[in-house]
Short mmCIF file of C-alpha atoms in Angstrom, two decimals:
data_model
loop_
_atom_site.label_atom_id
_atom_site.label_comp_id
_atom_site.label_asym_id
_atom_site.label_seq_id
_atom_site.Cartn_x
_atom_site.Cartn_y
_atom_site.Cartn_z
CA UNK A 1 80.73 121.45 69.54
CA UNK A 2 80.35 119.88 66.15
CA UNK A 3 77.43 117.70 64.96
CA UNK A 4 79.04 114.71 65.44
CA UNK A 5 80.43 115.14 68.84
CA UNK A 6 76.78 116.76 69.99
CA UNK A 7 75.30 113.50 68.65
CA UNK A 8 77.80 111.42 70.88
CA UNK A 9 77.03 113.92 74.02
CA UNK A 10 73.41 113.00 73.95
CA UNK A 11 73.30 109.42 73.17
CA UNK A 12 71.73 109.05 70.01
CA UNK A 13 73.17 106.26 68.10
CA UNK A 14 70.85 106.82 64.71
CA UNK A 15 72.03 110.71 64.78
CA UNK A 16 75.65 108.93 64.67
CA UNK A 17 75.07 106.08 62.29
CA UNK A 18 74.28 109.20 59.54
CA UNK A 19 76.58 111.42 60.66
CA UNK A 20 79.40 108.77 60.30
CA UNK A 21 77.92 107.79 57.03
CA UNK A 22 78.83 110.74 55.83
CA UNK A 23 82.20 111.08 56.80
CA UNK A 24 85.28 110.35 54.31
CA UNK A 25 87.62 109.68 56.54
CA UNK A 26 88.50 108.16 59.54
CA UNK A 27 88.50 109.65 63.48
CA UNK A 28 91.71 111.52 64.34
CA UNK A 29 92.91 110.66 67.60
CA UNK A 30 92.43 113.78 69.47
CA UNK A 31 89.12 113.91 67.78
CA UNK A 32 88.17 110.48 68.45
CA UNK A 33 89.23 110.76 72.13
CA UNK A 34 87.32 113.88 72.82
CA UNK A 35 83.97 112.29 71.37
CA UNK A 36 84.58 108.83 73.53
CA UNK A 37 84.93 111.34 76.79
CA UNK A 38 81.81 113.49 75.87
CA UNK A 39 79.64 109.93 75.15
CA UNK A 40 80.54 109.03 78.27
CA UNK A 41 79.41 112.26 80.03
CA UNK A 42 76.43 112.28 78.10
CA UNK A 43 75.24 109.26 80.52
CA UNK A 44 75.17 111.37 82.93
CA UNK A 45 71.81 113.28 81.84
CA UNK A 46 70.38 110.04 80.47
CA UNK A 47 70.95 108.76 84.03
CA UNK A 48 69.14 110.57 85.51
CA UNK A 49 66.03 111.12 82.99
CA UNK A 50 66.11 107.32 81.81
CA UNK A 51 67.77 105.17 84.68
CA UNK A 52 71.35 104.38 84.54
CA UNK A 53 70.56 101.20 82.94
CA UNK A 54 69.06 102.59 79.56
CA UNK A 55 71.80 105.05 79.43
CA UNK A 56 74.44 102.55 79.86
CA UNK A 57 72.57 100.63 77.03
CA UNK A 58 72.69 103.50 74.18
CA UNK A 59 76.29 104.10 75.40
CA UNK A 60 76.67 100.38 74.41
CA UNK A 61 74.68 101.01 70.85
CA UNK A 62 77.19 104.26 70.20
CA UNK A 63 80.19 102.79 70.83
CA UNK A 64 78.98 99.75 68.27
CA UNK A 65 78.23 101.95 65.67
CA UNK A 66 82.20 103.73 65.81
CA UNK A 67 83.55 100.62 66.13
CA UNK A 68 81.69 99.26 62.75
CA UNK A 69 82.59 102.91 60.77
CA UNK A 70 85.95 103.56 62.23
CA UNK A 71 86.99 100.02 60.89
CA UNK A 72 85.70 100.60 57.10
CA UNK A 73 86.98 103.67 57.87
CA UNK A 74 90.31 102.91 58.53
CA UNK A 75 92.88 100.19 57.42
CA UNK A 76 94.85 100.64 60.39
CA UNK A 77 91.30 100.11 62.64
CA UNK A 78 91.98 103.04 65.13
CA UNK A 79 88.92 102.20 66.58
CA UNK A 80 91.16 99.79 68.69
CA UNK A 81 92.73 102.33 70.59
CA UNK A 82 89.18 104.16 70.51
CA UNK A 83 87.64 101.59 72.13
CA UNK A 84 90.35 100.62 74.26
CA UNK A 85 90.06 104.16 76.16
CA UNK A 86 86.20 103.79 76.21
CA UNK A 87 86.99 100.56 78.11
CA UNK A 88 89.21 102.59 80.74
CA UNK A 89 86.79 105.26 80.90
CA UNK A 90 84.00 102.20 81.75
CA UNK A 91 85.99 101.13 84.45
CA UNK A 92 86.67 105.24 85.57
CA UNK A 93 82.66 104.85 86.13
CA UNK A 94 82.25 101.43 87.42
CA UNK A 95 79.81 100.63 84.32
CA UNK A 96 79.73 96.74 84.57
CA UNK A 97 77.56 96.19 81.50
CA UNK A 98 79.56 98.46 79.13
CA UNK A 99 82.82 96.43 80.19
CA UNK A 100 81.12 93.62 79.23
CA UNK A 101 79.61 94.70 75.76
CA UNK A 102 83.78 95.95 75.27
CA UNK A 103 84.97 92.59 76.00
CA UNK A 104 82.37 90.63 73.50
CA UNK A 105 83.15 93.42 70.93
CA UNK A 106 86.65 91.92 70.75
CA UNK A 107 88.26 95.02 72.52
CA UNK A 108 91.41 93.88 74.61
CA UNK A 109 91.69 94.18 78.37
CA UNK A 110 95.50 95.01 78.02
CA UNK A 111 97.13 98.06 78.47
CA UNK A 112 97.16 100.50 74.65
CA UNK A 113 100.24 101.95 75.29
CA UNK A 114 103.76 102.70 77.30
CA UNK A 115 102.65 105.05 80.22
CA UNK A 116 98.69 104.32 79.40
CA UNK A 117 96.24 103.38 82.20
CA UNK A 118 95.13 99.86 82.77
CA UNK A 119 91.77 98.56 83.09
CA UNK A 120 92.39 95.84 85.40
CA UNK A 121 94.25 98.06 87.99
CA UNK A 122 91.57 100.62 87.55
CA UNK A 123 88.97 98.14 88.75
CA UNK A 124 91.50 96.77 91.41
CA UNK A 125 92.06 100.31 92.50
CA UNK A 126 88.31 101.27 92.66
CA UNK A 127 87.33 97.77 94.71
CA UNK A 128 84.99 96.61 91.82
CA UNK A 129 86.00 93.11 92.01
CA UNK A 130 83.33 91.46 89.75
CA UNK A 131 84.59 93.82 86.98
CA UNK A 132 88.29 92.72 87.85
CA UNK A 133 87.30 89.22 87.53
CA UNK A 134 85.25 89.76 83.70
CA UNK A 135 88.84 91.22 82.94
CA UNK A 136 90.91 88.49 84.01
CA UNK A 137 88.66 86.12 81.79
CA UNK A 138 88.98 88.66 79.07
CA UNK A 139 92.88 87.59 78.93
CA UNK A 140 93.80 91.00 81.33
CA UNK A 141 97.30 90.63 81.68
CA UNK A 142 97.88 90.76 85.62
CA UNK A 143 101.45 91.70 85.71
CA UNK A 144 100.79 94.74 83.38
CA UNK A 145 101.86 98.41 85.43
CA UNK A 146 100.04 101.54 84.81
CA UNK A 147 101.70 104.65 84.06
CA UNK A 148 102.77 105.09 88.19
CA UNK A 149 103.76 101.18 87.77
CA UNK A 150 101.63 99.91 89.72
CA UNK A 151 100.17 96.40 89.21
CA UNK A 152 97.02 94.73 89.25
CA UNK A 153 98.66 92.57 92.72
CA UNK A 154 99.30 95.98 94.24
CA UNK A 155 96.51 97.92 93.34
CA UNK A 156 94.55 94.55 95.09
CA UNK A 157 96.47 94.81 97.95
CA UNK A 158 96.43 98.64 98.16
CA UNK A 159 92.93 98.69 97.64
CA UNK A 160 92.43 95.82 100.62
CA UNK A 161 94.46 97.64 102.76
CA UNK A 162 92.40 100.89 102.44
CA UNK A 163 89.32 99.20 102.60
CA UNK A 164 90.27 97.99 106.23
CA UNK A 165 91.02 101.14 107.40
CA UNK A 166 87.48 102.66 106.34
CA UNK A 167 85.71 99.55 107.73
CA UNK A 168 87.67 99.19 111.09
CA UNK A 169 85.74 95.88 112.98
CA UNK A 170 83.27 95.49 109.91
CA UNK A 171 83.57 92.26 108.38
CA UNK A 172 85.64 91.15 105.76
CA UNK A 173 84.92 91.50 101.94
CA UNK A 174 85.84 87.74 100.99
CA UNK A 175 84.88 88.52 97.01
CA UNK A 176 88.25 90.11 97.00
CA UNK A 177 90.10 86.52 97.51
CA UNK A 178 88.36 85.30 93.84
CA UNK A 179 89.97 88.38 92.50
CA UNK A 180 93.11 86.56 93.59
CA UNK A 181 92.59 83.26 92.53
CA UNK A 182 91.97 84.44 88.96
CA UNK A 183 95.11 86.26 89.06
CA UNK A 184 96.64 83.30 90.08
CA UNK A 185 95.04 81.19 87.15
CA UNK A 186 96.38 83.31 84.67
CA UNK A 187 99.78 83.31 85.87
CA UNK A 188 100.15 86.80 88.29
CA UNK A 189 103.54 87.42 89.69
CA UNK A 190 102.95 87.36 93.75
CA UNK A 191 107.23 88.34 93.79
CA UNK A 192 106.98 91.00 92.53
CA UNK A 193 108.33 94.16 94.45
CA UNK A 194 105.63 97.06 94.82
CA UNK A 195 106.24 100.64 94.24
CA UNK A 196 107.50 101.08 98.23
CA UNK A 197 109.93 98.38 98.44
CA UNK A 198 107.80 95.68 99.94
CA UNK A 199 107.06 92.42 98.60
CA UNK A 200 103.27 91.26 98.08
CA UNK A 201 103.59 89.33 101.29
CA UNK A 202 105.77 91.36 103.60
CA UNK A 203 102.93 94.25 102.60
CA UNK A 204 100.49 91.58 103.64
CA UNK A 205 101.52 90.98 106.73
CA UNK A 206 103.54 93.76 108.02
CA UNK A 207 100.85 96.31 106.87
CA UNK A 208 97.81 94.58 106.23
CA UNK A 209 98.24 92.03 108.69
CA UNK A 210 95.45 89.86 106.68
CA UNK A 211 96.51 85.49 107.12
CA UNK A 212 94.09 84.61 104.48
CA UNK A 213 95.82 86.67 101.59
CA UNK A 214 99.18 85.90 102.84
CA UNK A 215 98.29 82.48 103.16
CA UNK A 216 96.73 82.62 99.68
CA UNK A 217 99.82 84.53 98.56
CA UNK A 218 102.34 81.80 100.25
CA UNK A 219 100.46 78.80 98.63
CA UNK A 220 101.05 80.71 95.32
CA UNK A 221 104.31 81.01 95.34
CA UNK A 222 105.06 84.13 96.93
CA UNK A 223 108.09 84.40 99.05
CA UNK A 224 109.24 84.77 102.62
CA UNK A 225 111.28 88.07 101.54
CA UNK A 226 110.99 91.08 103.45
CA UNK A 227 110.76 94.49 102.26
CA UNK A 228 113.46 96.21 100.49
CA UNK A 229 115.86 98.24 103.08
CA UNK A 230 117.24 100.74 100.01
CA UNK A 231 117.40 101.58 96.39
CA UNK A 232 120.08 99.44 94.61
CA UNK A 233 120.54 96.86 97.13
CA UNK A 234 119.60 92.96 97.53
CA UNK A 235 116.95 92.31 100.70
CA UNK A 236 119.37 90.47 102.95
CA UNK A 237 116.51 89.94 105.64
CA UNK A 238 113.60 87.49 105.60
CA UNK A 239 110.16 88.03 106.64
CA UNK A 240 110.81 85.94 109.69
CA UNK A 241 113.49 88.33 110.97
CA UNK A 242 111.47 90.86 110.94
CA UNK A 243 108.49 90.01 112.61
CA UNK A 244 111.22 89.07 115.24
CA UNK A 245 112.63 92.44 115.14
CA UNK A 246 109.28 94.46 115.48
CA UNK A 247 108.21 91.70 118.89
CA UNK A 248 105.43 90.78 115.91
CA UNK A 249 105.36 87.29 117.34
CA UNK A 250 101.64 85.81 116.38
CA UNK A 251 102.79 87.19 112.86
CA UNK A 252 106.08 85.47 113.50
CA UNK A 253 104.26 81.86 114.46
CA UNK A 254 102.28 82.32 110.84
CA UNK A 255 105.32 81.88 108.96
CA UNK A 256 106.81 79.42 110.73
CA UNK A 257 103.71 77.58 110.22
CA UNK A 258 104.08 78.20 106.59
CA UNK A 259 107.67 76.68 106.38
CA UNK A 260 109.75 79.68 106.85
CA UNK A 261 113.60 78.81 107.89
CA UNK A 262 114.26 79.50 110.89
CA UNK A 263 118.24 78.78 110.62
CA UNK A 264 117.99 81.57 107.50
CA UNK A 265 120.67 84.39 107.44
CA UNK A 266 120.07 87.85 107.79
CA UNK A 267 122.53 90.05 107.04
CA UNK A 268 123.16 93.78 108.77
CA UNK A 269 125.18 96.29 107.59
CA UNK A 270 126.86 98.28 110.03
CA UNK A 271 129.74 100.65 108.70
CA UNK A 272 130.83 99.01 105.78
CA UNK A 273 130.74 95.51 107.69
CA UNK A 274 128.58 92.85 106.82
CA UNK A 275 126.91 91.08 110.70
CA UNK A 276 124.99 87.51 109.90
CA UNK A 277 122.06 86.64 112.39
CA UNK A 278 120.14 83.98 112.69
CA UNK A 279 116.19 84.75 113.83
CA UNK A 280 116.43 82.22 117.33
CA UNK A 281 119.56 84.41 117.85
CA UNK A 282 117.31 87.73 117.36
CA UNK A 283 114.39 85.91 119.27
CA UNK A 284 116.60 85.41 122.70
CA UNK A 285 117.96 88.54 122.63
CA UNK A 286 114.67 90.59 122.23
CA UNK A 287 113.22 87.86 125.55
CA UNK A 288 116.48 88.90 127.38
CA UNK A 289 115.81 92.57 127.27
CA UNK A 290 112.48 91.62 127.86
CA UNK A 291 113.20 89.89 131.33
CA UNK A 292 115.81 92.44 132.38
CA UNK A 293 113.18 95.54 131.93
CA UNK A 294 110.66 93.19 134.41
CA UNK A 295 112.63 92.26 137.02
#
């Protein structure tokens, strides 16, 4: 380990000031990426000797210094993309306050690169909704994907939906619903399909089952659409129709409630032959099959 990186490790901002002082030339990117990943370790021990608060603060203090020297260094200011990993690695370790000091240091909440990990989903993903919201404020782009392509709306709703299943008859975290109303401020796409085929509100209630985020979601302009039946081809049946289909009927008096059509066409494929149906249609025959199997 060289001087410099050892300097990072233990968190000692004047041991980097001179050490950078010295330095000709700018961070290489390997080089700079290593010594952003062993600062951040380096809390670890300060943590733990200090409080995490006093070691989150000198992490603050180091990163300030590389961003001032990498920027004389440097025309093309690599501390950008320096920085901009330090931010991802901040929200890796749920360290509120260095977010924060990242954000007023003029670093950008947006994703660095193609393939590149996003803050905001990272936060989304991880449940730490306060941080979320400091992004969204920051001008985090919510319909940014990560390098799986996943977005910040279906890390939320991923996240919610795991958070349920770990906290079976607990209640509710309702900080979660800001997280979506800042999204919605700064113009989130609530259409947009997620990585299994299902739409932000299909997923909400066909999986989650949660009315106040598919409410929130419908009021936003999210659709009635159902999830995707197949790679390549247009969703021919609505929401409605399927909560019809699956005998989902509180689910089924939601979206009516919400406007849903209940004269809309679903379409069935069945060899190579396209069958329309209408939901009532759907509805009678499902209470039909239901009488017969009770008498």
């Amino acid at each position: 380990m060289c001087c410099l990186a050892l300097a990072y490790f233990v968190i000692q901002p004047e041991a980097v000031v001179a050490l950078l002082a010295a330095r000709e030339t700018a961070l290489g990117g390997k080089e700079g990426m290593n010594i952003i990943r062993l600062a951040f370790e380096g809390t670890v021990g300060w943590s733990v000797k200090f409080g995490r608060k006093e070691a989150e603060q000198r992490l603050i203090e180091t990163l300030k210094t590389l961003a001032e020297k990498e920027a004389e260094l440097s025309r093309e200011t690599r501390s950008g993309d320096l920085l901009g990993q330090a931010l991802i690695e901040a929200c890796e370790r749920s360290m509120e306050g260095v977010v924060v000091s990242l954000l007023q240091m003029g670093v950008s909440p947006k994703r660095m690169k193609a393939g590149a990990s996003v803050p905001l989903v990272v936060c989304l993903r991880k449940r730490k909704w306060s941080m979320a919201k400091r992004l969204l404020k920051g001008e985090a782009d919510p319909n940014e994907a990560d390098e799986r392509g996943v977005s910040a709306v279906e890390a939320y709703l991923k996240a919610a939906e795991a958070y349920l299943k770990a906290a079976a008859g607990q209640q509710r975290d309702q900080l979660g619903l800001t997280v979506l109303e800042e999204m919605a401020k700064v113009g989130a796409n609530f259409n947009a399909p997620l990585q299994d085929g299902h739409t932000p509100m299909s997923f909400a209630i066909i999986e989650m089952k949660l009315k106040d985020e598919a409410d929130f979601l419908f009021h936003n302009g999210a659709s009635l659409q159902g999830k995707r039946r197949g790679e390549g081809e247009e969703d021919v049946r609505g929401l409605l129709m399927t909560c019809i289909l699956t005998h989902q009927w509180a689910l089924a008096k939601w979206l009516l409630a919400w406007g849903a059509d209940p004269n809309e066409f679903s379409i069935s494929r069945k060899r190579g032959v396209c069958i329309a149906s209408l939901p009532l249609v759907k509805a009678m025959e499902s209470l039909q099959r239901r009488l017969l199997t009770t008498c």
